PDB file of C-alpha atoms in Angstrom:
ATOM      1  CA  UNK A 592     -12.543 -10.422   1.376  1.00  0.00           C
ATOM      2  CA  UNK A 593     -13.004 -12.017   4.723  1.00  0.00           C
ATOM      3  CA  UNK A 594     -10.407 -15.008   6.506  1.00  0.00           C
ATOM      4  CA  UNK A 595     -11.010 -15.998   9.743  1.00  0.00           C
ATOM      5  CA  UNK A 596     -12.275 -12.276  10.975  1.00  0.00           C
ATOM      6  CA  UNK A 597      -9.723 -10.682   9.158  1.00  0.00           C
ATOM      7  CA  UNK A 598     -10.401  -8.226   6.176  1.00  0.00           C
ATOM      8  CA  UNK A 599      -7.554  -8.644   3.359  1.00  0.00           C
ATOM      9  CA  UNK A 600      -5.627  -5.739   2.455  1.00  0.00           C
ATOM     10  CA  UNK A 601      -6.258  -4.413  -1.363  1.00  0.00           C
ATOM     11  CA  UNK A 602      -2.591  -5.485  -2.345  1.00  0.00           C
ATOM     12  CA  UNK A 603      -3.414  -8.758  -1.394  1.00  0.00           C
ATOM     13  CA  UNK A 604      -7.402  -8.833  -2.900  1.00  0.00           C
ATOM     14  CA  UNK A 605      -5.183  -7.918  -6.189  1.00  0.00           C
ATOM     15  CA  UNK A 606      -3.095 -10.642  -5.973  1.00  0.00           C
ATOM     16  CA  UNK A 607      -5.532 -13.193  -4.764  1.00  0.00           C
ATOM     17  CA  UNK A 608      -7.936 -11.648  -7.688  1.00  0.00           C
ATOM     18  CA  UNK A 609     -10.801 -10.124  -6.341  1.00  0.00           C
ATOM     19  CA  UNK A 610     -13.861 -12.029  -8.056  1.00  0.00           C
ATOM     20  CA  UNK A 611     -11.744 -12.840 -10.585  1.00  0.00           C
ATOM     21  CA  UNK A 612     -11.924  -8.906 -11.699  1.00  0.00           C
ATOM     22  CA  UNK A 613      -7.928  -8.957 -11.974  1.00  0.00           C
ATOM     23  CA  UNK A 614      -5.368 -11.201 -11.891  1.00  0.00           C
ATOM     24  CA  UNK A 615      -2.271  -9.505 -11.417  1.00  0.00           C
ATOM     25  CA  UNK A 616       0.919 -11.800 -11.498  1.00  0.00           C
ATOM     26  CA  UNK A 617      -0.606 -15.111 -13.966  1.00  0.00           C
ATOM     27  CA  UNK A 618       2.652 -16.408 -15.506  1.00  0.00           C
ATOM     28  CA  UNK A 619       4.970 -15.831 -12.668  1.00  0.00           C
ATOM     29  CA  UNK A 620       5.594 -18.728 -10.284  1.00  0.00           C
ATOM     30  CA  UNK A 621       2.950 -19.587  -7.225  1.00  0.00           C
ATOM     31  CA  UNK A 622       3.898 -19.377  -4.130  1.00  0.00           C
ATOM     32  CA  UNK A 623       1.432 -20.129  -0.964  1.00  0.00           C
ATOM     33  CA  UNK A 624      -0.608 -17.227   0.954  1.00  0.00           C
ATOM     34  CA  UNK A 625      -0.600 -17.268   4.524  1.00  0.00           C
ATOM     35  CA  UNK A 626      -4.142 -15.905   4.626  1.00  0.00           C
ATOM     36  CA  UNK A 627      -5.752 -18.070   2.474  1.00  0.00           C
ATOM     37  CA  UNK A 628      -2.967 -21.167   2.314  1.00  0.00           C
ATOM     38  CA  UNK A 629      -4.158 -20.903  -1.747  1.00  0.00           C
ATOM     39  CA  UNK A 630      -1.662 -20.650  -4.728  1.00  0.00           C
ATOM     40  CA  UNK A 631      -1.351 -16.700  -6.021  1.00  0.00           C
ATOM     41  CA  UNK A 632       1.728 -15.983  -8.248  1.00  0.00           C
ATOM     42  CA  UNK A 633       5.097 -14.912  -6.973  1.00  0.00           C
ATOM     43  CA  UNK A 634       5.470 -10.506  -6.915  1.00  0.00           C
ATOM     44  CA  UNK A 635       8.751  -8.676  -7.033  1.00  0.00           C
ATOM     45  CA  UNK A 636       9.244  -6.385  -4.073  1.00  0.00           C
ATOM     46  CA  UNK A 637      11.124  -3.664  -4.684  1.00  0.00           C
ATOM     47  CA  UNK A 638      12.543  -0.281  -2.820  1.00  0.00           C
ATOM     48  CA  UNK A 639      10.676   0.872  -0.392  1.00  0.00           C
ATOM     49  CA  UNK A 640       7.675  -1.333   0.171  1.00  0.00           C
ATOM     50  CA  UNK A 641       5.992  -1.274  -2.804  1.00  0.00           C
ATOM     51  CA  UNK A 642       5.713  -4.008  -5.727  1.00  0.00           C
ATOM     52  CA  UNK A 643       5.412  -2.104  -8.771  1.00  0.00           C
ATOM     53  CA  UNK A 644       3.623  -3.631 -12.227  1.00  0.00           C
ATOM     54  CA  UNK A 645       4.941  -3.857 -15.257  1.00  0.00           C
ATOM     55  CA  UNK A 646       3.492  -2.380 -18.514  1.00  0.00           C
ATOM     56  CA  UNK A 647       1.084  -5.858 -19.001  1.00  0.00           C
ATOM     57  CA  UNK A 648      -0.465  -5.364 -15.773  1.00  0.00           C
ATOM     58  CA  UNK A 649      -1.005  -1.541 -15.525  1.00  0.00           C
ATOM     59  CA  UNK A 650      -3.074  -2.291 -18.785  1.00  0.00           C
ATOM     60  CA  UNK A 651      -5.114  -4.658 -16.512  1.00  0.00           C
ATOM     61  CA  UNK A 652      -6.421  -1.674 -14.792  1.00  0.00           C
ATOM     62  CA  UNK A 653      -7.827   0.432 -17.277  1.00  0.00           C
ATOM     63  CA  UNK A 654     -11.145  -0.871 -16.592  1.00  0.00           C
ATOM     64  CA  UNK A 655     -12.508   2.597 -14.776  1.00  0.00           C
ATOM     65  CA  UNK A 656     -15.820   0.964 -14.083  1.00  0.00           C
ATOM     66  CA  UNK A 657     -13.163  -0.731 -11.293  1.00  0.00           C
ATOM     67  CA  UNK A 658     -10.874   1.854 -11.035  1.00  0.00           C
ATOM     68  CA  UNK A 659     -10.230   5.125 -10.690  1.00  0.00           C
ATOM     69  CA  UNK A 660      -6.479   5.165 -12.142  1.00  0.00           C
ATOM     70  CA  UNK A 661      -4.315   2.778 -14.003  1.00  0.00           C
ATOM     71  CA  UNK A 662      -2.263   1.335 -11.230  1.00  0.00           C
ATOM     72  CA  UNK A 663       1.436   1.489 -10.907  1.00  0.00           C
ATOM     73  CA  UNK A 664       2.630   0.080  -8.181  1.00  0.00           C
ATOM     74  CA  UNK A 665       0.802  -1.295  -4.449  1.00  0.00           C
ATOM     75  CA  UNK A 666       2.118  -0.938  -1.210  1.00  0.00           C
ATOM     76  CA  UNK A 667       3.419  -4.439   0.397  1.00  0.00           C
ATOM     77  CA  UNK A 668       1.314  -5.378   2.840  1.00  0.00           C
ATOM     78  CA  UNK A 669       2.807  -8.873   4.534  1.00  0.00           C
ATOM     79  CA  UNK A 670      -0.580  -9.923   6.483  1.00  0.00           C
ATOM     80  CA  UNK A 671      -4.507  -9.176   6.440  1.00  0.00           C
ATOM     81  CA  UNK A 672      -5.150  -6.208   7.678  1.00  0.00           C
ATOM     82  CA  UNK A 673      -7.379  -6.801  10.808  1.00  0.00           C
ATOM     83  CA  UNK A 674      -9.943  -3.821  12.071  1.00  0.00           C
ATOM     84  CA  UNK A 675      -8.707  -1.130  12.782  1.00  0.00           C
ATOM     85  CA  UNK A 676      -5.339  -1.790  11.026  1.00  0.00           C
ATOM     86  CA  UNK A 677      -3.804   0.493   8.636  1.00  0.00           C
ATOM     87  CA  UNK A 678      -1.006   1.196   5.864  1.00  0.00           C
ATOM     88  CA  UNK A 679       0.333   4.525   5.326  1.00  0.00           C
ATOM     89  CA  UNK A 680       4.078   4.492   3.192  1.00  0.00           C
ATOM     90  CA  UNK A 681       4.593   7.661   0.509  1.00  0.00           C
ATOM     91  CA  UNK A 682       8.014   6.950   0.560  1.00  0.00           C
ATOM     92  CA  UNK A 683       9.422   7.910  -2.412  1.00  0.00           C
ATOM     93  CA  UNK A 684       5.875   8.720  -4.285  1.00  0.00           C
ATOM     94  CA  UNK A 685       6.493  12.248  -5.837  1.00  0.00           C
ATOM     95  CA  UNK A 686       3.138  14.761  -5.462  1.00  0.00           C
ATOM     96  CA  UNK A 687       0.627  13.984  -7.984  1.00  0.00           C
ATOM     97  CA  UNK A 688      -3.224  13.972  -8.825  1.00  0.00           C
ATOM     98  CA  UNK A 689      -4.692  11.855  -5.702  1.00  0.00           C
ATOM     99  CA  UNK A 690      -7.724   9.629  -6.329  1.00  0.00           C
ATOM    100  CA  UNK A 691      -9.571   7.375  -3.536  1.00  0.00           C
ATOM    101  CA  UNK A 692     -10.971   3.680  -4.033  1.00  0.00           C
ATOM    102  CA  UNK A 693     -13.469   2.374  -1.697  1.00  0.00           C
ATOM    103  CA  UNK A 694     -14.214  -1.374  -2.581  1.00  0.00           C
ATOM    104  CA  UNK A 695     -17.138  -2.450  -0.521  1.00  0.00           C
ATOM    105  CA  UNK A 696     -16.815  -6.149  -1.142  1.00  0.00           C
ATOM    106  CA  UNK A 697     -13.177  -6.287   0.639  1.00  0.00           C
ATOM    107  CA  UNK A 698     -13.611  -3.622   2.939  1.00  0.00           C
ATOM    108  CA  UNK A 699     -10.846  -1.715   2.005  1.00  0.00           C
ATOM    109  CA  UNK A 700     -10.025   1.505   1.296  1.00  0.00           C
ATOM    110  CA  UNK A 701      -6.936   2.773  -1.072  1.00  0.00           C
ATOM    111  CA  UNK A 702      -5.625   5.542  -1.715  1.00  0.00           C
ATOM    112  CA  UNK A 703      -3.852   6.400  -4.497  1.00  0.00           C
ATOM    113  CA  UNK A 704      -1.077   9.372  -5.661  1.00  0.00           C
ATOM    114  CA  UNK A 705      -0.449   8.939  -9.736  1.00  0.00           C
ATOM    115  CA  UNK A 706      -1.237   5.411  -9.905  1.00  0.00           C
ATOM    116  CA  UNK A 707       0.559   4.760  -6.977  1.00  0.00           C
ATOM    117  CA  UNK A 708      -1.050   3.343  -3.375  1.00  0.00           C
ATOM    118  CA  UNK A 709       0.297   4.884  -0.613  1.00  0.00           C
ATOM    119  CA  UNK A 710      -2.390   4.215   2.314  1.00  0.00           C
ATOM    120  CA  UNK A 711      -4.832   1.455   2.581  1.00  0.00           C
ATOM    121  CA  UNK A 712      -7.495   0.503   5.857  1.00  0.00           C
ATOM    122  CA  UNK A 713      -9.993  -1.859   6.967  1.00  0.00           C
ATOM    123  CA  UNK A 714     -13.478  -0.050   6.115  1.00  0.00           C
ATOM    124  CA  UNK A 715     -16.634   0.187   7.815  1.00  0.00           C
ATOM    125  CA  UNK A 716     -19.987   0.843   5.314  1.00  0.00           C
ATOM    126  CA  UNK A 717     -23.615   1.004   5.227  1.00  0.00           C
ATOM    127  CA  UNK A 718     -25.791  -1.334   6.805  1.00  0.00           C
ATOM    128  CA  UNK A 719     -28.684  -3.047   4.379  1.00  0.00           C
ATOM    129  CA  UNK A 720     -31.092  -0.214   5.398  1.00  0.00           C
ATOM    130  CA  UNK A 721     -28.428   2.636   4.807  1.00  0.00           C
ATOM    131  CA  UNK A 722     -26.526   0.949   2.129  1.00  0.00           C
ATOM    132  CA  UNK A 723     -23.301   3.166   0.911  1.00  0.00           C
ATOM    133  CA  UNK A 724     -23.882   4.729  -3.148  1.00  0.00           C
ATOM    134  CA  UNK A 725     -21.677   3.145  -5.223  1.00  0.00           C
ATOM    135  CA  UNK A 726     -19.668   5.297  -8.695  1.00  0.00           C
ATOM    136  CA  UNK A 727     -17.216   8.287  -8.653  1.00  0.00           C
ATOM    137  CA  UNK A 728     -17.738  11.486  -5.997  1.00  0.00           C
ATOM    138  CA  UNK A 729     -15.466  14.442  -6.163  1.00  0.00           C
ATOM    139  CA  UNK A 730     -14.752  15.343  -2.244  1.00  0.00           C
ATOM    140  CA  UNK A 731     -17.350  18.261  -1.925  1.00  0.00           C
ATOM    141  CA  UNK A 732     -16.148  20.134   1.950  1.00  0.00           C
ATOM    142  CA  UNK A 733     -13.624  19.122   4.747  1.00  0.00           C
ATOM    143  CA  UNK A 734     -14.598  19.311   7.690  1.00  0.00           C
ATOM    144  CA  UNK A 735     -12.203  18.238  10.688  1.00  0.00           C
ATOM    145  CA  UNK A 736     -14.753  18.677  13.567  1.00  0.00           C
ATOM    146  CA  UNK A 737     -17.674  17.653  11.968  1.00  0.00           C
ATOM    147  CA  UNK A 738     -20.716  16.522  13.590  1.00  0.00           C
ATOM    148  CA  UNK A 739     -23.943  14.534  11.976  1.00  0.00           C
ATOM    149  CA  UNK A 740     -27.071  17.260  11.936  1.00  0.00           C
ATOM    150  CA  UNK A 741     -29.100  13.903  11.497  1.00  0.00           C
ATOM    151  CA  UNK A 742     -27.872  11.622  13.979  1.00  0.00           C
ATOM    152  CA  UNK A 743     -26.250  14.060  16.279  1.00  0.00           C
ATOM    153  CA  UNK A 744     -22.696  12.141  16.544  1.00  0.00           C
ATOM    154  CA  UNK A 745     -19.095  13.686  15.889  1.00  0.00           C
ATOM    155  CA  UNK A 746     -17.797  12.243  12.536  1.00  0.00           C
ATOM    156  CA  UNK A 747     -14.244  13.599  13.270  1.00  0.00           C
ATOM    157  CA  UNK A 748     -11.875  14.632   9.503  1.00  0.00           C
ATOM    158  CA  UNK A 749     -15.425  14.401   7.661  1.00  0.00           C
ATOM    159  CA  UNK A 750     -14.885  14.586   3.652  1.00  0.00           C
ATOM    160  CA  UNK A 751     -18.252  15.422   1.788  1.00  0.00           C
ATOM    161  CA  UNK A 752     -19.255  12.542  -0.850  1.00  0.00           C
ATOM    162  CA  UNK A 753     -22.744  13.499  -1.873  1.00  0.00           C
ATOM    163  CA  UNK A 754     -25.431  16.412  -0.887  1.00  0.00           C
ATOM    164  CA  UNK A 755     -27.781  13.744   1.396  1.00  0.00           C
ATOM    165  CA  UNK A 756     -24.696  13.528   3.495  1.00  0.00           C
ATOM    166  CA  UNK A 757     -22.767  10.786   2.708  1.00  0.00           C
ATOM    167  CA  UNK A 758     -18.795  11.366   4.244  1.00  0.00           C
ATOM    168  CA  UNK A 759     -15.898   9.635   4.504  1.00  0.00           C
ATOM    169  CA  UNK A 760     -14.963  10.113   8.637  1.00  0.00           C
ATOM    170  CA  UNK A 761     -13.714   8.740  11.075  1.00  0.00           C
ATOM    171  CA  UNK A 762     -15.048   5.983  13.208  1.00  0.00           C
ATOM    172  CA  UNK A 763     -14.331   3.123  15.456  1.00  0.00           C
ATOM    173  CA  UNK A 764     -14.000   0.407  12.864  1.00  0.00           C
ATOM    174  CA  UNK A 765     -14.840  -3.157  14.451  1.00  0.00           C
ATOM    175  CA  UNK A 766     -16.382  -6.239  14.042  1.00  0.00           C
ATOM    176  CA  UNK A 767     -19.813  -5.652  13.572  1.00  0.00           C
ATOM    177  CA  UNK A 768     -20.234  -2.199  13.228  1.00  0.00           C
ATOM    178  CA  UNK A 769     -21.778  -0.324  10.430  1.00  0.00           C
ATOM    179  CA  UNK A 770     -22.851   3.197   9.178  1.00  0.00           C
ATOM    180  CA  UNK A 771     -25.473   4.778   8.235  1.00  0.00           C
ATOM    181  CA  UNK A 772     -24.142   5.112   4.298  1.00  0.00           C
ATOM    182  CA  UNK A 773     -21.392   6.424   4.782  1.00  0.00           C
ATOM    183  CA  UNK A 774     -17.020   5.036   4.665  1.00  0.00           C
ATOM    184  CA  UNK A 775     -15.710   4.586   8.162  1.00  0.00           C
ATOM    185  CA  UNK A 776     -11.748   5.136   8.237  1.00  0.00           C
ATOM    186  CA  UNK A 777      -9.861   4.561  11.939  1.00  0.00           C
ATOM    187  CA  UNK A 778      -9.187   7.435  13.455  1.00  0.00           C
ATOM    188  CA  UNK A 779      -5.358   8.186  12.760  1.00  0.00           C
ATOM    189  CA  UNK A 780      -5.684   7.262   9.129  1.00  0.00           C
ATOM    190  CA  UNK A 781      -9.232   9.006   8.868  1.00  0.00           C
ATOM    191  CA  UNK A 782      -6.626  12.094   9.578  1.00  0.00           C
ATOM    192  CA  UNK A 783      -4.355  11.595   7.430  1.00  0.00           C
ATOM    193  CA  UNK A 784      -6.446  11.154   4.767  1.00  0.00           C
ATOM    194  CA  UNK A 785      -7.758  14.668   5.827  1.00  0.00           C
ATOM    195  CA  UNK A 786      -5.063  16.369   5.243  1.00  0.00           C
ATOM    196  CA  UNK A 787      -3.458  15.115   2.171  1.00  0.00           C
ATOM    197  CA  UNK A 788      -6.688  14.933   0.559  1.00  0.00           C
ATOM    198  CA  UNK A 789      -8.337  18.254  -1.423  1.00  0.00           C
ATOM    199  CA  UNK A 790     -11.894  19.347  -2.481  1.00  0.00           C
ATOM    200  CA  UNK A 791     -12.217  17.881  -5.967  1.00  0.00           C
ATOM    201  CA  UNK A 792     -10.982  14.889  -5.158  1.00  0.00           C
ATOM    202  CA  UNK A 793     -11.885  11.472  -7.170  1.00  0.00           C
ATOM    203  CA  UNK A 794     -13.673   8.886  -4.653  1.00  0.00           C
ATOM    204  CA  UNK A 795     -14.719   5.198  -6.861  1.00  0.00           C
ATOM    205  CA  UNK A 796     -16.944   3.470  -4.818  1.00  0.00           C
ATOM    206  CA  UNK A 797     -16.973  -0.319  -6.245  1.00  0.00           C
ATOM    207  CA  UNK A 798     -18.061  -3.752  -5.204  1.00  0.00           C
ATOM    208  CA  UNK A 799     -15.397  -6.043  -6.930  1.00  0.00           C
TER     209      UNK A 799
END
């Protein structure tokens, strides 16, 4: 979701209700969002920069077509993320099963650990003639210093999703750029995700 060239973080996108898919904070006190000027429900920010969902809100994330796991908490991101920006905060989040959600509509990746969002960033994805596939993909392999055989370009911190060459990898995330179907991440974020991700971790790619 784009506002004035900025991309909305998953936290803000979820709270606003991306494509009317989910409305997590209905029936609470509305406040005005600085990004859009629209009314959005007021969220309760708990310690360590996290927004905790109540059981009713968690239940709304059970649609496995849109969410890789039930969401327990979201990062509190206080501004729309711009190209190249990212947030990582896993303080107080215990070790657990990791999954990744990529939303091509909002251009946002969300890294989840047992349902708690620990990282988010603006992404690049495939151009019209090289579309990024939708669906669920396990991470097949990892290579910190991979180079594309098809295009002869570096793809640092590469995590392979498909046998025909779709990867998550570090990229120069900037306005107007696209990939040949891969998910491009800011370099430092890609490195951090690469360190945390394991073969077999599930990646869900959706259009919200």
